[in-house]
Amino acid sequence: MSITKSYNKHTNTWYVYDTTYVFDETKNKKVQKRKCIGKYDPVTDSIIET
């Protein structure tokens, strides 16, 4: 489990995700699962939960 940031250039917004990897037996490889935690504010360097 790790926290990742992603930038949406259309809305000019940073989003913060909780990222985990799960093994998919049908594909026989790891698959990324992400859950949105909230928005990231680069000015205050904080996470705004949604």
mmCIF file of C-alpha atoms in Angstrom:
data_model
loop_
_atom_site.group_PDB
_atom_site.id
_atom_site.type_symbol
_atom_site.label_atom_id
_atom_site.label_comp_id
_atom_site.label_asym_id
_atom_site.label_seq_id
_atom_site.Cartn_x
_atom_site.Cartn_y
_atom_site.Cartn_z
ATOM 1 C CA MET A 1 0.000 0.000 0.000
ATOM 2 C CA SER A 2 1.422 3.361 -1.010
ATOM 3 C CA ILE A 3 0.162 6.882 -1.523
ATOM 4 C CA THR A 4 0.521 8.366 -5.008
ATOM 5 C CA LYS A 5 -0.317 11.756 -6.504
ATOM 6 C CA SER A 6 -1.821 12.295 -9.931
ATOM 7 C CA TYR A 7 -2.288 15.588 -11.804
ATOM 8 C CA ASN A 8 -5.385 16.263 -13.918
ATOM 9 C CA LYS A 9 -4.402 18.929 -16.445
ATOM 10 C CA HIS A 10 -7.999 19.502 -17.596
ATOM 11 C CA THR A 11 -9.207 20.572 -14.144
ATOM 12 C CA ASN A 12 -5.769 21.796 -12.942
ATOM 13 C CA THR A 13 -6.102 19.642 -9.809
ATOM 14 C CA TRP A 14 -3.859 17.183 -7.955
ATOM 15 C CA TYR A 15 -5.509 14.007 -6.602
ATOM 16 C CA VAL A 16 -4.136 11.632 -3.957
ATOM 17 C CA TYR A 17 -4.667 7.867 -4.259
ATOM 18 C CA ASP A 18 -4.085 4.851 -2.042
ATOM 19 C CA THR A 19 -2.441 2.382 -4.437
ATOM 20 C CA THR A 20 -2.186 -1.378 -3.961
ATOM 21 C CA TYR A 21 -1.187 -4.197 -6.286
ATOM 22 C CA VAL A 22 -3.222 -7.404 -6.482
ATOM 23 C CA PHE A 23 -2.347 -10.562 -8.407
ATOM 24 C CA ASP A 24 -4.966 -11.290 -11.102
ATOM 25 C CA GLU A 25 -5.039 -15.034 -11.720
ATOM 26 C CA THR A 26 -6.924 -14.770 -15.026
ATOM 27 C CA LYS A 27 -4.255 -12.471 -16.505
ATOM 28 C CA ASN A 28 -1.356 -14.024 -14.524
ATOM 29 C CA LYS A 29 0.062 -10.620 -13.608
ATOM 30 C CA LYS A 30 -0.167 -7.864 -11.013
ATOM 31 C CA VAL A 31 -2.970 -5.326 -11.392
ATOM 32 C CA GLN A 32 -2.982 -1.863 -9.843
ATOM 33 C CA LYS A 33 -5.966 -0.945 -7.643
ATOM 34 C CA ARG A 34 -6.393 2.719 -6.687
ATOM 35 C CA LYS A 35 -8.760 4.353 -4.221
ATOM 36 C CA CYS A 36 -9.104 8.139 -4.202
ATOM 37 C CA ILE A 37 -8.255 9.666 -0.821
ATOM 38 C CA GLY A 38 -8.801 13.309 -1.756
ATOM 39 C CA LYS A 39 -7.224 16.357 -3.345
ATOM 40 C CA TYR A 40 -3.661 17.580 -2.841
ATOM 41 C CA ASP A 41 -2.965 21.260 -2.156
ATOM 42 C CA PRO A 42 0.590 22.094 -3.325
ATOM 43 C CA VAL A 43 0.575 25.509 -1.614
ATOM 44 C CA THR A 44 0.018 24.149 1.905
ATOM 45 C CA ASP A 45 1.457 20.689 1.077
ATOM 46 C CA SER A 46 -1.597 18.987 2.597
ATOM 47 C CA ILE A 47 -4.275 16.480 1.598
ATOM 48 C CA ILE A 48 -7.899 17.658 1.504
ATOM 49 C CA GLU A 49 -10.091 14.604 2.077
ATOM 50 C CA THR A 50 -13.200 14.207 -0.064
#
